PDB file of C-alpha atoms in Angstrom:
ATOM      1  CA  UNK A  20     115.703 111.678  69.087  1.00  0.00           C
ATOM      2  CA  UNK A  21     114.878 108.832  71.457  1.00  0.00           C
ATOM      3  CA  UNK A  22     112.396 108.842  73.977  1.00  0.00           C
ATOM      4  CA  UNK A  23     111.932 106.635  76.758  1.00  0.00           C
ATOM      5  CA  UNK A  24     109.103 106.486  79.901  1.00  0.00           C
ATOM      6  CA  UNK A  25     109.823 104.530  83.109  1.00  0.00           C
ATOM      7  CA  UNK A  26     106.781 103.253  84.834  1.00  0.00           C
ATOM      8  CA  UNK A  27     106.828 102.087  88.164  1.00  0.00           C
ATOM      9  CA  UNK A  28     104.506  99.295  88.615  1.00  0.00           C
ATOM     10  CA  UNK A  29     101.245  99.792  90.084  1.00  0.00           C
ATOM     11  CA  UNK A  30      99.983  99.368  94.212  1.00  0.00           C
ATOM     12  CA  UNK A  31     100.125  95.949  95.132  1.00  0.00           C
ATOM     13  CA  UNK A  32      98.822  93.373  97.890  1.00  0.00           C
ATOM     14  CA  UNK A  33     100.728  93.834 100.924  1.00  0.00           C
ATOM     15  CA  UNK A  34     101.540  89.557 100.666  1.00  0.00           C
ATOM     16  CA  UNK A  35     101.437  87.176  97.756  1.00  0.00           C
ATOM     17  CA  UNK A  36      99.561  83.907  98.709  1.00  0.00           C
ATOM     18  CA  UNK A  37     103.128  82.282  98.037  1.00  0.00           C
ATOM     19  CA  UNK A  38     105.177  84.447 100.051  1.00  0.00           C
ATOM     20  CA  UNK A  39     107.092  85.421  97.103  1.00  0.00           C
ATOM     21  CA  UNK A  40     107.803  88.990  96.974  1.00  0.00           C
ATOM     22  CA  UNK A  41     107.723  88.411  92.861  1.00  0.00           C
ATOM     23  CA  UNK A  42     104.759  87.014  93.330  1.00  0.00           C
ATOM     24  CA  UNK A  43     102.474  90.055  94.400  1.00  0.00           C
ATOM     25  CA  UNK A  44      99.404  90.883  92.889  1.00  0.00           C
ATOM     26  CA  UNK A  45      97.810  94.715  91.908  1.00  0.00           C
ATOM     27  CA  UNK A  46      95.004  95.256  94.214  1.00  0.00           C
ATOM     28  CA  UNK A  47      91.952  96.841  92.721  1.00  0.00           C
ATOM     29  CA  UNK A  48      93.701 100.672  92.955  1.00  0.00           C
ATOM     30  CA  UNK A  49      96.405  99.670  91.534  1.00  0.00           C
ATOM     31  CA  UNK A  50      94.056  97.928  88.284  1.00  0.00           C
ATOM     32  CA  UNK A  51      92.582 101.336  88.260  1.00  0.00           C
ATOM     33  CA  UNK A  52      95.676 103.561  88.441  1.00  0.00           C
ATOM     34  CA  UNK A  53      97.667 100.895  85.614  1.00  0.00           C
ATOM     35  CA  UNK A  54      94.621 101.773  83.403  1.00  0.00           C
ATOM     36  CA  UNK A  55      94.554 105.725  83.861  1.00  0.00           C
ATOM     37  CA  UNK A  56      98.466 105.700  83.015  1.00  0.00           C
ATOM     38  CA  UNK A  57      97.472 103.422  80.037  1.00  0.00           C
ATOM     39  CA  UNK A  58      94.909 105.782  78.805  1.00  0.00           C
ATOM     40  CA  UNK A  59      97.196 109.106  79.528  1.00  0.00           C
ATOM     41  CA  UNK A  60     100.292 106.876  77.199  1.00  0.00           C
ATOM     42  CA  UNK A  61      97.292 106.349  74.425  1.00  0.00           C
ATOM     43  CA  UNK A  62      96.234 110.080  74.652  1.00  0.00           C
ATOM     44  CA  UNK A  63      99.698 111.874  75.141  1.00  0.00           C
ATOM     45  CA  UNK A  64     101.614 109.818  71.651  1.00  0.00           C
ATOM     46  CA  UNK A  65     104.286 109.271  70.718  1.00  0.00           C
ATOM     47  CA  UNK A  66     103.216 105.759  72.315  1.00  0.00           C
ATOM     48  CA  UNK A  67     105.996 103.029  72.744  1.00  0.00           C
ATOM     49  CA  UNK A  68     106.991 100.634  70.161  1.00  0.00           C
ATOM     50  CA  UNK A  69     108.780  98.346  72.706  1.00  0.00           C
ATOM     51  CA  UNK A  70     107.808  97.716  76.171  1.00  0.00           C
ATOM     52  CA  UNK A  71     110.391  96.038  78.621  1.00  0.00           C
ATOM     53  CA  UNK A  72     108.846  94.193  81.072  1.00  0.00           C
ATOM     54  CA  UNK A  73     110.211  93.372  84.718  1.00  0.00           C
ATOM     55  CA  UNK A  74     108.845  89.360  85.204  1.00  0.00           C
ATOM     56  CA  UNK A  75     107.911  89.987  88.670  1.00  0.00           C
ATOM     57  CA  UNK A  76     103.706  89.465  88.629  1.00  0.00           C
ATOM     58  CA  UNK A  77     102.886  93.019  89.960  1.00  0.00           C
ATOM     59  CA  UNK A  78     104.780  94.621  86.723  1.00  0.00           C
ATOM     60  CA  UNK A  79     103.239  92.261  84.520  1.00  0.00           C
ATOM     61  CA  UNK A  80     100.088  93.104  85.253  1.00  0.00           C
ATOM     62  CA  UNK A  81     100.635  96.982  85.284  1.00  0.00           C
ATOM     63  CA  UNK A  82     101.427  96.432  81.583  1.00  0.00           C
ATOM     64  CA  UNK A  83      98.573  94.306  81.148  1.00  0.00           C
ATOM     65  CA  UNK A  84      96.554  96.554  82.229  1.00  0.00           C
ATOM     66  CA  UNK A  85      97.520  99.937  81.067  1.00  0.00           C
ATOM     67  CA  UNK A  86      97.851  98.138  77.622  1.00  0.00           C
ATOM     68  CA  UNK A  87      94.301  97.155  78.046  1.00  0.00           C
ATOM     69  CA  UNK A  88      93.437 101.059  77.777  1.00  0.00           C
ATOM     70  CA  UNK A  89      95.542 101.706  74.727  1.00  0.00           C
ATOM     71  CA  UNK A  90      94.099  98.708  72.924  1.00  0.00           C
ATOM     72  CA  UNK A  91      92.716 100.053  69.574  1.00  0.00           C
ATOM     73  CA  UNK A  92      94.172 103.713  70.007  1.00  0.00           C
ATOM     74  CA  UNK A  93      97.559 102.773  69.602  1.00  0.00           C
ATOM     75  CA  UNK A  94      99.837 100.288  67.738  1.00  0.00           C
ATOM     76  CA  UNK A  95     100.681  97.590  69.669  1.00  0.00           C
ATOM     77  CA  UNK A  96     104.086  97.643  70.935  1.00  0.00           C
ATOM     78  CA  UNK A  97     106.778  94.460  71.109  1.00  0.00           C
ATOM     79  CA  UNK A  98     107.177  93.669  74.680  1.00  0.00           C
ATOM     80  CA  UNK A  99     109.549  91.579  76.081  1.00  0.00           C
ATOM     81  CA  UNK A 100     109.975  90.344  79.727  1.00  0.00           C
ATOM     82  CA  UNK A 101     113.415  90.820  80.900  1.00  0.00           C
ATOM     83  CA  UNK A 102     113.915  89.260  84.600  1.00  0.00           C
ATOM     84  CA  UNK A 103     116.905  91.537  84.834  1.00  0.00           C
ATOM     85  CA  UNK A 104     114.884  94.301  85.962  1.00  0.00           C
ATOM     86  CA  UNK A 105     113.616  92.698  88.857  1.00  0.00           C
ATOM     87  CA  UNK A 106     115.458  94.234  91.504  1.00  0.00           C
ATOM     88  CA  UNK A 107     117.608  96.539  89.569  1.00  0.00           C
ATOM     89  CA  UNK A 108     120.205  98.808  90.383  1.00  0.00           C
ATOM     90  CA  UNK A 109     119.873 101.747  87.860  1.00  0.00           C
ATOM     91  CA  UNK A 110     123.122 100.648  86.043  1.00  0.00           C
ATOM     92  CA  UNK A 111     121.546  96.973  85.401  1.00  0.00           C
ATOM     93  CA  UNK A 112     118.405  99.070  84.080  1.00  0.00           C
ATOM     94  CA  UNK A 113     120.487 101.490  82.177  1.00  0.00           C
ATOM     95  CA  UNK A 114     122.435  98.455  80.263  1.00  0.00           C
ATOM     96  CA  UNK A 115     118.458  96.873  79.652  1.00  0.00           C
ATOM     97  CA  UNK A 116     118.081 100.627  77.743  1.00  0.00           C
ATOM     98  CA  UNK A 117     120.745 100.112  75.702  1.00  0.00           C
ATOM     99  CA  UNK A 118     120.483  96.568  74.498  1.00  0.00           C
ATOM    100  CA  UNK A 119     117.127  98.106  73.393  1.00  0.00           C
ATOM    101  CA  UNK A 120     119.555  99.530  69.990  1.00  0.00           C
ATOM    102  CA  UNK A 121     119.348  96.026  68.492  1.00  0.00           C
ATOM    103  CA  UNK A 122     115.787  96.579  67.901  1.00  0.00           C
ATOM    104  CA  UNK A 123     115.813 100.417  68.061  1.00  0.00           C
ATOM    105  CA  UNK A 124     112.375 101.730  68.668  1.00  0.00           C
ATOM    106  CA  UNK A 125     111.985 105.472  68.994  1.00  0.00           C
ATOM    107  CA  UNK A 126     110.217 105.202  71.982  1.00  0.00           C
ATOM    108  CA  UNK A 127     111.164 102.720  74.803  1.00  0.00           C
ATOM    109  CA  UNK A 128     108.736 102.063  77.981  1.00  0.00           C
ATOM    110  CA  UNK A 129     110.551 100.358  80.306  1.00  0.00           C
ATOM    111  CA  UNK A 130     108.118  98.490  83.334  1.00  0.00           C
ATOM    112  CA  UNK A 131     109.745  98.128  86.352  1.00  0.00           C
ATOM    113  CA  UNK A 132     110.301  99.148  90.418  1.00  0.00           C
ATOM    114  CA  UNK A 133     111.981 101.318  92.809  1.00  0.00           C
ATOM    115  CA  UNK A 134     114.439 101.970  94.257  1.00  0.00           C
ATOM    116  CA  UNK A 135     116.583 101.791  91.154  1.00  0.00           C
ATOM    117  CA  UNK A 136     113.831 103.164  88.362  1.00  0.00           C
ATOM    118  CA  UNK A 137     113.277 106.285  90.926  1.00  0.00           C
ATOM    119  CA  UNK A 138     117.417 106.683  90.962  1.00  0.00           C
ATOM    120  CA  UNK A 139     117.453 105.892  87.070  1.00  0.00           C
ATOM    121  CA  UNK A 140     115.321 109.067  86.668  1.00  0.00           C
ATOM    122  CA  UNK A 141     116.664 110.867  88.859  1.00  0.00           C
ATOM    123  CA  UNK A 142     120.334 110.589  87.405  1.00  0.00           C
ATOM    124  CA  UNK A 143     119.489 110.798  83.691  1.00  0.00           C
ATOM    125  CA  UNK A 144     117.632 114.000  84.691  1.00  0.00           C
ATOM    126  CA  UNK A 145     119.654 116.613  82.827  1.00  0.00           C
ATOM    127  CA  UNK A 146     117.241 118.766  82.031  1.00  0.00           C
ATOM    128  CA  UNK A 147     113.331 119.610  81.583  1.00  0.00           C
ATOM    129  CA  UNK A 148     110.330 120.772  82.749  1.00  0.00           C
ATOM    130  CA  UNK A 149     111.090 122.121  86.675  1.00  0.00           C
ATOM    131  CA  UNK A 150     107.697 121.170  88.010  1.00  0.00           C
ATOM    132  CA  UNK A 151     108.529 117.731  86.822  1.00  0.00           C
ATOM    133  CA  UNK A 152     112.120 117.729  87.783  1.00  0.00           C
ATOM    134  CA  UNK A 153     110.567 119.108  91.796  1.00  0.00           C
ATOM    135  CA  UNK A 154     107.769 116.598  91.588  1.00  0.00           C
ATOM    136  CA  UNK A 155     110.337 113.495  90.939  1.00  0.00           C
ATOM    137  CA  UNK A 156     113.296 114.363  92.954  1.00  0.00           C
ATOM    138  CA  UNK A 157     110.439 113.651  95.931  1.00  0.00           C
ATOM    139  CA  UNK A 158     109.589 110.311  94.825  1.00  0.00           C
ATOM    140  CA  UNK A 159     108.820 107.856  92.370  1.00  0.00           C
ATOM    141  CA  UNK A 160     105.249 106.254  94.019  1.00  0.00           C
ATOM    142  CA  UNK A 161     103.474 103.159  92.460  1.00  0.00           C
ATOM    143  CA  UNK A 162     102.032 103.914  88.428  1.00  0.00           C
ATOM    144  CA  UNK A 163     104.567 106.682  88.144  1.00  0.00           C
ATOM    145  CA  UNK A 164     105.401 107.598  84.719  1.00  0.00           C
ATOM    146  CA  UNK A 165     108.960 109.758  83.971  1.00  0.00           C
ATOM    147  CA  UNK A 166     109.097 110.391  80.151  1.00  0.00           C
ATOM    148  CA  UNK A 167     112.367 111.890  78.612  1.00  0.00           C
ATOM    149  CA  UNK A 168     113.843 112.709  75.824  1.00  0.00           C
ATOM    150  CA  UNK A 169     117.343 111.888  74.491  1.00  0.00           C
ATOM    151  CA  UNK A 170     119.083 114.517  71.641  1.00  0.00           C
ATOM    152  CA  UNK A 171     120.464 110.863  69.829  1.00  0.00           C
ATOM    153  CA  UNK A 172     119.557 108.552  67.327  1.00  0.00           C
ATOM    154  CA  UNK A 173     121.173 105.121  69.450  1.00  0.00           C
ATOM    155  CA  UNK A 174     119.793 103.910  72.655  1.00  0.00           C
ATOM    156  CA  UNK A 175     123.864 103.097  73.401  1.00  0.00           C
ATOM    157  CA  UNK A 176     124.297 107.400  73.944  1.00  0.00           C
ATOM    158  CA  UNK A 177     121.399 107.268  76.445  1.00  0.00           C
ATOM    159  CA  UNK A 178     123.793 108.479  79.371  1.00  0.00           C
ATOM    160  CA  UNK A 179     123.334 109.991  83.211  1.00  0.00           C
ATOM    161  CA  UNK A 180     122.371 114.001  82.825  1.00  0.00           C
ATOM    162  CA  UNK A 181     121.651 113.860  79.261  1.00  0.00           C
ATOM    163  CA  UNK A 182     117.803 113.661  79.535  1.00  0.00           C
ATOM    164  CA  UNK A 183     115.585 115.694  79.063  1.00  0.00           C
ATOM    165  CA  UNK A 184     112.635 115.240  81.850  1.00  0.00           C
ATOM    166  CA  UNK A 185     109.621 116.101  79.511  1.00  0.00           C
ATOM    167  CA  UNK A 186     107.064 115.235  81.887  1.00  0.00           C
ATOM    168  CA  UNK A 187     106.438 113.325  85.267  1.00  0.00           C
ATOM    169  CA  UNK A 188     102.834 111.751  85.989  1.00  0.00           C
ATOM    170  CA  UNK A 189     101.307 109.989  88.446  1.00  0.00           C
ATOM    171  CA  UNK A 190      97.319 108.792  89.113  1.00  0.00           C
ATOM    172  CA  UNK A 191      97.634 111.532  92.032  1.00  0.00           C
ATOM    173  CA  UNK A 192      98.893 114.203  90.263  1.00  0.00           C
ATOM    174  CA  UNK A 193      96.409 113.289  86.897  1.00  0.00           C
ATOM    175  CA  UNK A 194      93.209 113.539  89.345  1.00  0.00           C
ATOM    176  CA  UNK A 195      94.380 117.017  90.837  1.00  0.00           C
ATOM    177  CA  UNK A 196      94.501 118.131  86.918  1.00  0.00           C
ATOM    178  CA  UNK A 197      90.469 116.710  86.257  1.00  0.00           C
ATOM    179  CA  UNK A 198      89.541 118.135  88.910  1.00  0.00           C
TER     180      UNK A 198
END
């Protein structure tokens, strides 16, 4: 079994002092919602044992931070910045999954931005929970979270409609359950 979570990075600055779209920064919600999805990885385990890591500043930093709320709950995980991601299609992200066999962790977090980790989800959705499966299909906002499992023991089988949507989180939906 193989699982993997795709995390959309968190809210951002509308501008990046350089003009860069790569650039752009978290603002302070999106510090606060990279830290509650941090703290929900480090209390829901398994917890990844390799993070890949789009190099655009805003994904960066979601790690950073949500790692920053794991830190001494969890092992920490390999990460490795792949500029690949940035700007993705879901195939490009999909072939970033699979290269992930060479160092074959059982669980893979993969940092990165819509549209293409939204469609990613959305097409290895094969399965799962249906409130997760309703709540994704309508969108994949800033610091959300798809986790799914994969009946395989190589990252190279990980294929459209095989997964298994275990659950789908976001800040939003992880204040309406505290409440």
């Amino acid at each position: 079994m193989r699982r993997l979570m795709l995390l959309r990075h968190a809210k951002t600055e509308t501008d990046a002092p350089t003009g860069r779209d790569q650039d752009r920064r978290l603002d302070e919600r999106g510090h606060q919602d990279a830290a509650m999805i941090g703290d929900f990885l480090a209390s829901h385990p398994p917890a990844p044992q390799l993070v890949l890591v789009s190099t655009a500043v805003r994904a960066q930093q979601t790690w950073e931070f949500a790692r920053a709320a794991m830190q001494d709950r969890v092992a920490a995980p390999q990460v490795e910045l792949v500029p690949e991601l940035y700007g993705a299609e879901p195939m490009q992200i999909l072939h970033q999954i699979r290269l992930a066999a060479v160092l074959d962790p059982q669980q893979l977090l993969v940092v990165g931005h819509n549209p293409g980790l939204h469609e990613l989800a959305l097409a290895l959705t094969g399965q799962g929970d249906s409130d997760a499966r309703q709540e994704l299909s309508r969108n994949m906002p800033t610091s959300g979270l798809a986790v799914f499992d994969f009946e395989t023991d190589d990252w190279g089988d990980v294929s459209f409609t095989r997964g298994n949507l275990v659950m789908f989180i976001t800040p939003k939906l992880l204040k309406q359950g505290s409440d």
